[in-house]
mmCIF file of C-alpha atoms in Angstrom:
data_model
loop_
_atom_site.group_PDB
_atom_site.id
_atom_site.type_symbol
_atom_site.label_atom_id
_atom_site.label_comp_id
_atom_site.label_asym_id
_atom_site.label_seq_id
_atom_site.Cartn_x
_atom_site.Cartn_y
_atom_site.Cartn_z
ATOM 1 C CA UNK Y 1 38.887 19.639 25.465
ATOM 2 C CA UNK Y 2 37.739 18.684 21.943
ATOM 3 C CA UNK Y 3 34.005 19.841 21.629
ATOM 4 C CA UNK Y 4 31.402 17.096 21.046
ATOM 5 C CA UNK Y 5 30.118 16.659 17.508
ATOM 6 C CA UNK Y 6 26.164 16.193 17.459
ATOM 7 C CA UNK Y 7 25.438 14.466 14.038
ATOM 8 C CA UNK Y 8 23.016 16.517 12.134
ATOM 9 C CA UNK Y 9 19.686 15.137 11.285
ATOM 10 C CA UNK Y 10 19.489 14.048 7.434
ATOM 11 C CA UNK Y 11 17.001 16.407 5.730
ATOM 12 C CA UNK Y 12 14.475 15.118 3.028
ATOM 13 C CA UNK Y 13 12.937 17.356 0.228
ATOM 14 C CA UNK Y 14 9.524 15.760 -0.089
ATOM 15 C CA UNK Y 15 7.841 16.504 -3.743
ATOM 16 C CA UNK Y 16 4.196 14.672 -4.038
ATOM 17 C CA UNK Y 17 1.834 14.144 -6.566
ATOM 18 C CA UNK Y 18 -1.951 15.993 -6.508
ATOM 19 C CA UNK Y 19 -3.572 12.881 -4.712
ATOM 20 C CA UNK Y 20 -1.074 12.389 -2.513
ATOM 21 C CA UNK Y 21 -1.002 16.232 -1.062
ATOM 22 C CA UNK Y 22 -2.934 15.688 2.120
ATOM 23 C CA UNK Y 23 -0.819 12.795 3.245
ATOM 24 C CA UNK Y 24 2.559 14.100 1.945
ATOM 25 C CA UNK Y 25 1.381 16.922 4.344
ATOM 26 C CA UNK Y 26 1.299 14.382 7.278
ATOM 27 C CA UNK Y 27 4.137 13.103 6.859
ATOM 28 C CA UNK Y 28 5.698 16.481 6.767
ATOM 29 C CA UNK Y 29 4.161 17.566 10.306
ATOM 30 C CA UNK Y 30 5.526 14.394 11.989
ATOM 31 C CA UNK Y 31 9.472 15.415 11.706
ATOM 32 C CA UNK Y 32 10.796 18.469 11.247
ATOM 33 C CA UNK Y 33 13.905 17.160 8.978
ATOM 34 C CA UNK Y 34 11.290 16.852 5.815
ATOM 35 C CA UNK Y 35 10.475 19.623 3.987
ATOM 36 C CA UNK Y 36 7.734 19.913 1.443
ATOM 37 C CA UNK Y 37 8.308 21.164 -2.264
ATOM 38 C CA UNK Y 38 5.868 21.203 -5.021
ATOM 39 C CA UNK Y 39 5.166 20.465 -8.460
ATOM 40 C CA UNK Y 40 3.884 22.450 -11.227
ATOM 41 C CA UNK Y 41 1.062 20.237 -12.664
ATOM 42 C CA UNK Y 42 -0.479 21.948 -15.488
ATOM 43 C CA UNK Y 43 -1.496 20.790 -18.597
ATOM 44 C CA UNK Y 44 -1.090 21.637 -22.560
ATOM 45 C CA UNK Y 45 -4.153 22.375 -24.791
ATOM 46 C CA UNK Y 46 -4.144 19.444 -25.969
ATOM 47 C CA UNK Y 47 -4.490 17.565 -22.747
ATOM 48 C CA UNK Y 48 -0.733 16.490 -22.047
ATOM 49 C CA UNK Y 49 1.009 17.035 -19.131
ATOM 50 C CA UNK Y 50 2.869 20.879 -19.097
ATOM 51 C CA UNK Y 51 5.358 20.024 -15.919
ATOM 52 C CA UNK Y 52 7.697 22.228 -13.869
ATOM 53 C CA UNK Y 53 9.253 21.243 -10.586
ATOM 54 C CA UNK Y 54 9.792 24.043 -8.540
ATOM 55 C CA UNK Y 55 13.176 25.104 -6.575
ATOM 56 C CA UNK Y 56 15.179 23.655 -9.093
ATOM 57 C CA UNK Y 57 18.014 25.160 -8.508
ATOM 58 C CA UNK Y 58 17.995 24.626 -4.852
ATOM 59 C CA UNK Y 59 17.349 20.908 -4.676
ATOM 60 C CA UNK Y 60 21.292 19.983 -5.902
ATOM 61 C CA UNK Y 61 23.205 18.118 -3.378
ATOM 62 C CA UNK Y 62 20.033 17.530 -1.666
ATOM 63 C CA UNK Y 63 18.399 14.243 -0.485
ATOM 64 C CA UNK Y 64 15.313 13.972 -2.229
ATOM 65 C CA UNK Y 65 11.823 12.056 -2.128
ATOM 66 C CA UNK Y 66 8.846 11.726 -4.370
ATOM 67 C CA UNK Y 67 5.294 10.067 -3.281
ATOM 68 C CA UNK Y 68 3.458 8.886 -5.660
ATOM 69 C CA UNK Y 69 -0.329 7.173 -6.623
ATOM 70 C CA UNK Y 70 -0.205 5.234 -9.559
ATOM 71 C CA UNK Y 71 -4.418 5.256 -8.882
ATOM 72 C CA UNK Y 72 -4.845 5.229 -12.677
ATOM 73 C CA UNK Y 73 -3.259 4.947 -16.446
ATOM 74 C CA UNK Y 74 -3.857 8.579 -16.935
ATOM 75 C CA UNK Y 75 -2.126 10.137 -13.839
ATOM 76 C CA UNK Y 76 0.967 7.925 -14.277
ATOM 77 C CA UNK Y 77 2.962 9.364 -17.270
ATOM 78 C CA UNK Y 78 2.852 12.766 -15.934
ATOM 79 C CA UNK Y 79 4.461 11.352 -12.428
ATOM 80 C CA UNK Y 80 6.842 9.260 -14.474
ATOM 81 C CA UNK Y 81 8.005 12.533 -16.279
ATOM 82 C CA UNK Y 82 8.951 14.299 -13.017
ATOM 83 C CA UNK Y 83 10.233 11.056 -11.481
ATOM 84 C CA UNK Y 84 12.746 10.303 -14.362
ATOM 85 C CA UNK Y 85 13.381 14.318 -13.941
ATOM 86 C CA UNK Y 86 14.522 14.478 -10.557
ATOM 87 C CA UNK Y 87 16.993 12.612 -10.097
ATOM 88 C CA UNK Y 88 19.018 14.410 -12.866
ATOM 89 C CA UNK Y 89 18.843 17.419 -11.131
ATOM 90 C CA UNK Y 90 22.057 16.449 -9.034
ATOM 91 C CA UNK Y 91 20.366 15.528 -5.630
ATOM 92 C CA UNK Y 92 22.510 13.665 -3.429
ATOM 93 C CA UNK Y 93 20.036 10.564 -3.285
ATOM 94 C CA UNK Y 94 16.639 10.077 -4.819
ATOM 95 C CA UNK Y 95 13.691 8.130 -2.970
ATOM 96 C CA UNK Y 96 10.601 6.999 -4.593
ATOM 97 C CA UNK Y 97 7.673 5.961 -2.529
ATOM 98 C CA UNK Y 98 4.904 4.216 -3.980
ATOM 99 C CA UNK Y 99 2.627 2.905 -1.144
ATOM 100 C CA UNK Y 100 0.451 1.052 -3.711
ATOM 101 C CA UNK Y 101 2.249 -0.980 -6.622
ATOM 102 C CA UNK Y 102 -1.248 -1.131 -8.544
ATOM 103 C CA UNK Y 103 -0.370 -3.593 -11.244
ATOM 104 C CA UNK Y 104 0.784 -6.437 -8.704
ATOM 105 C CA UNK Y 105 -2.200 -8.718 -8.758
ATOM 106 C CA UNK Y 106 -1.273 -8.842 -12.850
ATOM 107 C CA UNK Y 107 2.134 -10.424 -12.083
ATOM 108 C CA UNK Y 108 1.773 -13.526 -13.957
ATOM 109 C CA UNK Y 109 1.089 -15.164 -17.723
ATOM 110 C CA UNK Y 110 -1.555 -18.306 -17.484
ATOM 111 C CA UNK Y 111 -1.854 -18.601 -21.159
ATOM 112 C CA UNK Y 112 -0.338 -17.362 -24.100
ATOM 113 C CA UNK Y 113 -1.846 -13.552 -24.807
ATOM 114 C CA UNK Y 114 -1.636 -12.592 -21.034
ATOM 115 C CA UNK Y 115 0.044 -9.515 -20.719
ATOM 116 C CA UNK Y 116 1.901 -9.314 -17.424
ATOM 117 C CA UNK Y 117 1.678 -5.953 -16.529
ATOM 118 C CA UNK Y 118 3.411 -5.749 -13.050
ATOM 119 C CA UNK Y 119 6.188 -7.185 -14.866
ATOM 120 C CA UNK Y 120 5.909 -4.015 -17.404
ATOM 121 C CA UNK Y 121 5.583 -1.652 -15.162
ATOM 122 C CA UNK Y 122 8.627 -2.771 -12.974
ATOM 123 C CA UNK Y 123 10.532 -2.580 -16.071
ATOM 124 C CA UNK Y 124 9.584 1.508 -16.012
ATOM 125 C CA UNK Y 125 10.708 1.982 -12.683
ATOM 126 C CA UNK Y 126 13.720 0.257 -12.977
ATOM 127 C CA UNK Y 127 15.009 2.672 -15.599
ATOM 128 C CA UNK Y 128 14.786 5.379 -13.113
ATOM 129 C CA UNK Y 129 18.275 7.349 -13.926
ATOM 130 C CA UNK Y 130 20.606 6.978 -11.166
ATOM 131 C CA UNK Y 131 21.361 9.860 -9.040
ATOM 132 C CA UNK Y 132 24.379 11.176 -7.159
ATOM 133 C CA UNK Y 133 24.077 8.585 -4.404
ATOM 134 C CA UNK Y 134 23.727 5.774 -6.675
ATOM 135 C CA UNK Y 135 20.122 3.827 -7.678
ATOM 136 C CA UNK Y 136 16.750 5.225 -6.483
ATOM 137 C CA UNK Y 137 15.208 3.305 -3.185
ATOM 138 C CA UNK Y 138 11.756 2.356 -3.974
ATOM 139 C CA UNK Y 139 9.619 2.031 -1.165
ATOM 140 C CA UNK Y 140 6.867 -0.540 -1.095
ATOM 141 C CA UNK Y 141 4.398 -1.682 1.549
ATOM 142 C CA UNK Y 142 2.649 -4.600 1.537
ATOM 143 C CA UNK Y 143 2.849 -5.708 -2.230
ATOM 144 C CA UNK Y 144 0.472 -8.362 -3.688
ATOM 145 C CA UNK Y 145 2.840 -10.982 -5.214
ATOM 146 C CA UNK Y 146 6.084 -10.691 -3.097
ATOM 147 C CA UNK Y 147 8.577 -12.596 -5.854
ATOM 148 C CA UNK Y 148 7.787 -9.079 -7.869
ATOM 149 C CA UNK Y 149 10.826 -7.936 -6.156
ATOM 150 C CA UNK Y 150 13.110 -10.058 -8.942
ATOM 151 C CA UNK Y 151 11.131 -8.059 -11.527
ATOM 152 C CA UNK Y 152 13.025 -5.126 -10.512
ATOM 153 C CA UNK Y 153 16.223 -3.648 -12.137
ATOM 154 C CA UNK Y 154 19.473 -2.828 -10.685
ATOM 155 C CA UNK Y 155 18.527 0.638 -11.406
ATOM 156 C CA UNK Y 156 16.980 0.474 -8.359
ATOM 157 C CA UNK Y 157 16.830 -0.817 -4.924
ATOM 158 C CA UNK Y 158 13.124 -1.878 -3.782
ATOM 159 C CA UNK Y 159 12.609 -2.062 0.058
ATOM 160 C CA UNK Y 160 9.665 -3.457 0.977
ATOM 161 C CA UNK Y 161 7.119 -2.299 3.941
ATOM 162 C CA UNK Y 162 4.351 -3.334 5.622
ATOM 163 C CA UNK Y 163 1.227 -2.164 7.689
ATOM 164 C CA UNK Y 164 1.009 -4.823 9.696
ATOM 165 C CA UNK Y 165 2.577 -2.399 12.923
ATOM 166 C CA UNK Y 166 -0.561 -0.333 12.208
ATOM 167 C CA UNK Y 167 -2.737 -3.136 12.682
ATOM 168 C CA UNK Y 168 -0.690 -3.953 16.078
ATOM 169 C CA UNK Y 169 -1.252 -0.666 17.022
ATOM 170 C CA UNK Y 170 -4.973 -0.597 16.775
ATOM 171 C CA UNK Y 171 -5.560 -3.980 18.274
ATOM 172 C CA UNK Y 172 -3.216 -3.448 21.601
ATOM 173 C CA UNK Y 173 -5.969 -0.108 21.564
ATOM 174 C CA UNK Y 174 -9.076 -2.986 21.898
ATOM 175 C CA UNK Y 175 -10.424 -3.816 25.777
ATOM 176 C CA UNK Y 176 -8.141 -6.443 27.442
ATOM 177 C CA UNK Y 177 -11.004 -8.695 28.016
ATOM 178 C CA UNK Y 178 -11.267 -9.221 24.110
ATOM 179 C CA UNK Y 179 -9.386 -12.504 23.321
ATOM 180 C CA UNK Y 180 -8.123 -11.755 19.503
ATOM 181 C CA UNK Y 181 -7.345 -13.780 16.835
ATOM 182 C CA UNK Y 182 -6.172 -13.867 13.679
ATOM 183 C CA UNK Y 183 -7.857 -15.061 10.637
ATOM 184 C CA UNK Y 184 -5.915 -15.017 7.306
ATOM 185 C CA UNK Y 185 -8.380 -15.651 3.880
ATOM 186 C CA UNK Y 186 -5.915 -18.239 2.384
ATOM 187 C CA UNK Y 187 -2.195 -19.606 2.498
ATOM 188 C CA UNK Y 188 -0.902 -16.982 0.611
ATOM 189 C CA UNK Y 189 -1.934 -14.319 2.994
ATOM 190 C CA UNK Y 190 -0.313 -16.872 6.188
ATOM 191 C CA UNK Y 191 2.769 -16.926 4.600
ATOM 192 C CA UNK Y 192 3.022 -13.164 3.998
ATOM 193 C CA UNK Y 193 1.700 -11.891 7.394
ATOM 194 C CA UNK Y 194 1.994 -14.796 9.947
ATOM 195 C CA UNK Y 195 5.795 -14.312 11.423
ATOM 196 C CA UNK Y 196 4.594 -10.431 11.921
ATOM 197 C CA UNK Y 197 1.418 -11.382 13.876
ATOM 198 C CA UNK Y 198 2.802 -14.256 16.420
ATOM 199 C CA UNK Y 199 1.360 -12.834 19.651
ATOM 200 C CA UNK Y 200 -1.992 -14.008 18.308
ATOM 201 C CA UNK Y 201 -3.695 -17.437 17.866
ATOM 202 C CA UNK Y 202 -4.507 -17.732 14.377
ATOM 203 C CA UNK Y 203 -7.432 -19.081 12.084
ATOM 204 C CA UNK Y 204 -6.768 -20.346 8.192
ATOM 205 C CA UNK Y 205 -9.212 -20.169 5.800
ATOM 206 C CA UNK Y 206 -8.975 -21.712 2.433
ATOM 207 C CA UNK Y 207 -10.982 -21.359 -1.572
ATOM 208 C CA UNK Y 208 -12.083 -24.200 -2.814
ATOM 209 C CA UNK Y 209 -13.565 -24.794 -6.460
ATOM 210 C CA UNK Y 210 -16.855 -26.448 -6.590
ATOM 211 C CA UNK Y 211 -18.013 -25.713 -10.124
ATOM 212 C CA UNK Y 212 -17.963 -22.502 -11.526
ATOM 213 C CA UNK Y 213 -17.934 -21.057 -7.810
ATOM 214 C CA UNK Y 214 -15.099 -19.958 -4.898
ATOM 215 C CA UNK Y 215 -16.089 -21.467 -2.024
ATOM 216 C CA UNK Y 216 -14.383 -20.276 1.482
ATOM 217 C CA UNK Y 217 -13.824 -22.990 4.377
ATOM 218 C CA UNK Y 218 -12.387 -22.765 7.771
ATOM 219 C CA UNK Y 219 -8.672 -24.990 7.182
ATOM 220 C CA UNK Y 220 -7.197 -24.847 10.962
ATOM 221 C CA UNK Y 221 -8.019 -23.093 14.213
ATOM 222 C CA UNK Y 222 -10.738 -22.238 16.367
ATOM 223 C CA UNK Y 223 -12.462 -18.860 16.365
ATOM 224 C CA UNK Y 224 -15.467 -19.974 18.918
ATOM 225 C CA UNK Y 225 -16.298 -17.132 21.164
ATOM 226 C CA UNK Y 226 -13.335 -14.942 19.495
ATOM 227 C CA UNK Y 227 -12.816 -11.255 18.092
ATOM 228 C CA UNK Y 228 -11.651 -12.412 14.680
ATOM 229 C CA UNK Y 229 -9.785 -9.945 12.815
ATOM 230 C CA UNK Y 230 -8.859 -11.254 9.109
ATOM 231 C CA UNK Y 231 -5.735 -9.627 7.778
ATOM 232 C CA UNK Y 232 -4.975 -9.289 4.198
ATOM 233 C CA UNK Y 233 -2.993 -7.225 2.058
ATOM 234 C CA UNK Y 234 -5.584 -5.606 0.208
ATOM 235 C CA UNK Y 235 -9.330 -5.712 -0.849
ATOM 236 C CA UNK Y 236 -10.943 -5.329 -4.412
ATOM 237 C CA UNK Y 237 -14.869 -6.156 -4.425
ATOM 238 C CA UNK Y 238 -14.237 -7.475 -0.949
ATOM 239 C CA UNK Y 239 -16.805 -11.128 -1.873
ATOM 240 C CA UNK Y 240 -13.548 -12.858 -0.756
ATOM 241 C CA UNK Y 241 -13.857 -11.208 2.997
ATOM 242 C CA UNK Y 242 -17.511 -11.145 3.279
ATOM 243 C CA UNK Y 243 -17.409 -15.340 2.446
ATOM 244 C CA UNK Y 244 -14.262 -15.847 5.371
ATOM 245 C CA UNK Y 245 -16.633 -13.642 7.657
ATOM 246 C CA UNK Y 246 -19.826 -16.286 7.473
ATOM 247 C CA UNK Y 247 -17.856 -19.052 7.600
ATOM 248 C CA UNK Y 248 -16.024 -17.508 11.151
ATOM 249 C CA UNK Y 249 -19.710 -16.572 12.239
ATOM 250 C CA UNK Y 250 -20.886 -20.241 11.363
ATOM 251 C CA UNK Y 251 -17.917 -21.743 13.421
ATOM 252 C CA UNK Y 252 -18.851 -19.424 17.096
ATOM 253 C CA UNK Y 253 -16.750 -16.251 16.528
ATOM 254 C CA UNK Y 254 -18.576 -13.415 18.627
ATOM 255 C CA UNK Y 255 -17.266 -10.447 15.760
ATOM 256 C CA UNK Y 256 -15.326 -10.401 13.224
ATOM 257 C CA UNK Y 257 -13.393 -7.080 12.141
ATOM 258 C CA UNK Y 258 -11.093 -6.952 8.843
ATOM 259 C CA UNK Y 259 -7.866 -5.269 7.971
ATOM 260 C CA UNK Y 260 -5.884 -4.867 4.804
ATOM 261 C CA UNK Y 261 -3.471 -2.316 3.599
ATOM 262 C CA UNK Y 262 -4.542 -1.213 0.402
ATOM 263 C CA UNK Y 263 -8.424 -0.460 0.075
ATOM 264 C CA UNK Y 264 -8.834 -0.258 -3.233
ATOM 265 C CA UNK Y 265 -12.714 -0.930 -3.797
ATOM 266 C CA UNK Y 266 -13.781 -0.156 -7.239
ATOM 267 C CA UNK Y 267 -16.769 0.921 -8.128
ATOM 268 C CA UNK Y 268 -17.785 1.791 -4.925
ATOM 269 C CA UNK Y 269 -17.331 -1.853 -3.039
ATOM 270 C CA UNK Y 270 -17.000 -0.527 0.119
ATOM 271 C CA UNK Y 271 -20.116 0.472 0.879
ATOM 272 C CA UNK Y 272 -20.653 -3.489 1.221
ATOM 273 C CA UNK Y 273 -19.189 -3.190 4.184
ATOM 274 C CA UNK Y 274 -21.223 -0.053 6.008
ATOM 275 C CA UNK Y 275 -23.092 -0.404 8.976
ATOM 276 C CA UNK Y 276 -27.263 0.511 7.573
ATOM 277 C CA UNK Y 277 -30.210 1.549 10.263
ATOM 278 C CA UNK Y 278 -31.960 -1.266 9.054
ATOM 279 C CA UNK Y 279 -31.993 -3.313 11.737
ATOM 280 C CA UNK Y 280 -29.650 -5.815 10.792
ATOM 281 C CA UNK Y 281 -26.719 -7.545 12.309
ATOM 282 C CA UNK Y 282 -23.276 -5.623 11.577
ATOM 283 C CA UNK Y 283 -20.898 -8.441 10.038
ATOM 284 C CA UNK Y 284 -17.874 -6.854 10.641
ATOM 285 C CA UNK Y 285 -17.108 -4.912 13.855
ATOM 286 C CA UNK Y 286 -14.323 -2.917 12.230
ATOM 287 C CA UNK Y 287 -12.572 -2.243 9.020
ATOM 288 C CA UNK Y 288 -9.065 -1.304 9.137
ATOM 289 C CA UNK Y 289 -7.408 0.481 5.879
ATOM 290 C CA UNK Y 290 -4.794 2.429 5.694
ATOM 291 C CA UNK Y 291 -4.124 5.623 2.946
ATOM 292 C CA UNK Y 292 -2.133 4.070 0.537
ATOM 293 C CA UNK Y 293 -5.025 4.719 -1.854
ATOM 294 C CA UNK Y 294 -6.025 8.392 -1.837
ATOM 295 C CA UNK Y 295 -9.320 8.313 -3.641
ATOM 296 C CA UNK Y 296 -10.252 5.630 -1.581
ATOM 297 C CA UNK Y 297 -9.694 7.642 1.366
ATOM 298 C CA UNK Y 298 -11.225 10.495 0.616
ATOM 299 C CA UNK Y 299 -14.942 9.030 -0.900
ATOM 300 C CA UNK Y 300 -15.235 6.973 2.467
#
């Protein structure tokens, strides 16, 4: 009898960035065919980046990952450095995941003198060298302007995720008596999410101009007497979500909980959103984030 052949589990060397050590840790915990290897981050006298990626040697003919947070100007170069570097190194296939493409709401020029940097920093990536296996797969979720994948080189081979089965998750977790619904902030955020979310009876909002100000109105649907959960990709100073939130209020929702991906908050935005022993009503039940932004994660 010829003996049955059991096909052995593809094993992943996992290097991470400083910022993304706690999750790259997670990940690592969750299958036993990844295996965590470090980098050397250290630093010259002078302030520049002083790199060494450890076990080298060992990595050849190995399939390899890197996660990485692009959270700021200053931490990218250094990451750039070991991602051009490891690929060269003679692994069998390189993987780069970037959870959160942080130039992507800067995708486009309106006038003459705007600087598209998504566009630029595309143009990096895409000169990634090419490994054994061929071009680097760059891995995605949920990224703000989704025609960004043409900005891409053949250098490379973007696949792009989504959080959306987090989400899912979390709401099939909610009472049964609940009736959801889904409220998306504008078109563009229908058109992305919409064909992932069709169990649900959705709400459109949609900005208006009126002068100088953004004004949010309710487009289509009916929230009245709903859990209204608006879904978006991701959330800056978060005015946008707070404005869809009255207007669902004003039209009979009973709450009103938010998701997005990428919670990016800047200068400290979230804590817009927390729930104060003052008395007052909560506006949103729950807010749903995921970790694609590190420091994000770890101030709230």
């Amino acid at each position: 009898m010829e003996k049955a052949t059991v096909k052995k589990k593809k094993q992943v060397l996992l290097y991470y960035c400083v910022e993304m050590e706690d999750v790259a840790r997670k990940i690592a915990s969750e299958s036993d065919s990844i295996i965590l290897h470090s980098i050397n981050w250290r630093s010259f006298a002078d302030g520049f980046p002083n790199l060494f990626i450890n076990n080298a040697h060992d990595i050849r003919g190995q399939h390899v990952a890197f996660l990485a947070s692009f959270s700021s100007p200053a931490v990218i170069f250094e990451q750039l450095s070991v991602i051009f570097a490891l690929p060269k190194l003679f692994v069998a296939s390189f993987t780069l995941v970037l959870p959160f493409f942080p130039t992507g709401t800067f995708e486009r020029m309106e006038e003459e003198g705007d600087v598209a940097t998504a566009f630029t920093m595309a143009r990096l990536i895409s000169n990634i060298p090419i490994s054994r296996g061929g071009p680097t797969s760059l891995v995605i979720y949920d990224i703000h302007a989704l025609q960004e994948r043409f900005y891409f080189g053949d250098n490379v081979l973007p696949l792009f995720e989504t959080g959306i089965p987090l989400l899912k998750q979390r709401l099939q977790q909610l009472p049964e008596s609940e009736k959801i619904v889904i409220a998306f902030p504008d078109d563009g955020a229908w058109k992305r999410f919409h064909n992932q979310l069709v169990d649900y009876p959705t709400v459109i909002c949609t900005k208006v101009r009126e002068g100088d100000k953004r004004i949010v109105r309710l487009k289509e649907g009916n929230p009245d007497g709903c859990h209204v959960v608006i879904v978006d990709d991701l959330v800056q100073s978060g005015g946008t979500l707070i404005e869809c939130q009255k207007v669902l209020a004003a039209h009979g929702a009973s709450k009103v909980s938010a998701y997005v991906t990428h919670g990016i908050f800047p200068k400290r935005s979230w804590e817009r959103f927390l729930h104060k022993n003052d008395g007052s009503e909560k506006a949103f039940t729950y807010f749903w984030t995921t970790d694609s932004c590190p420091h994000t994660v770890k101030v709230v």
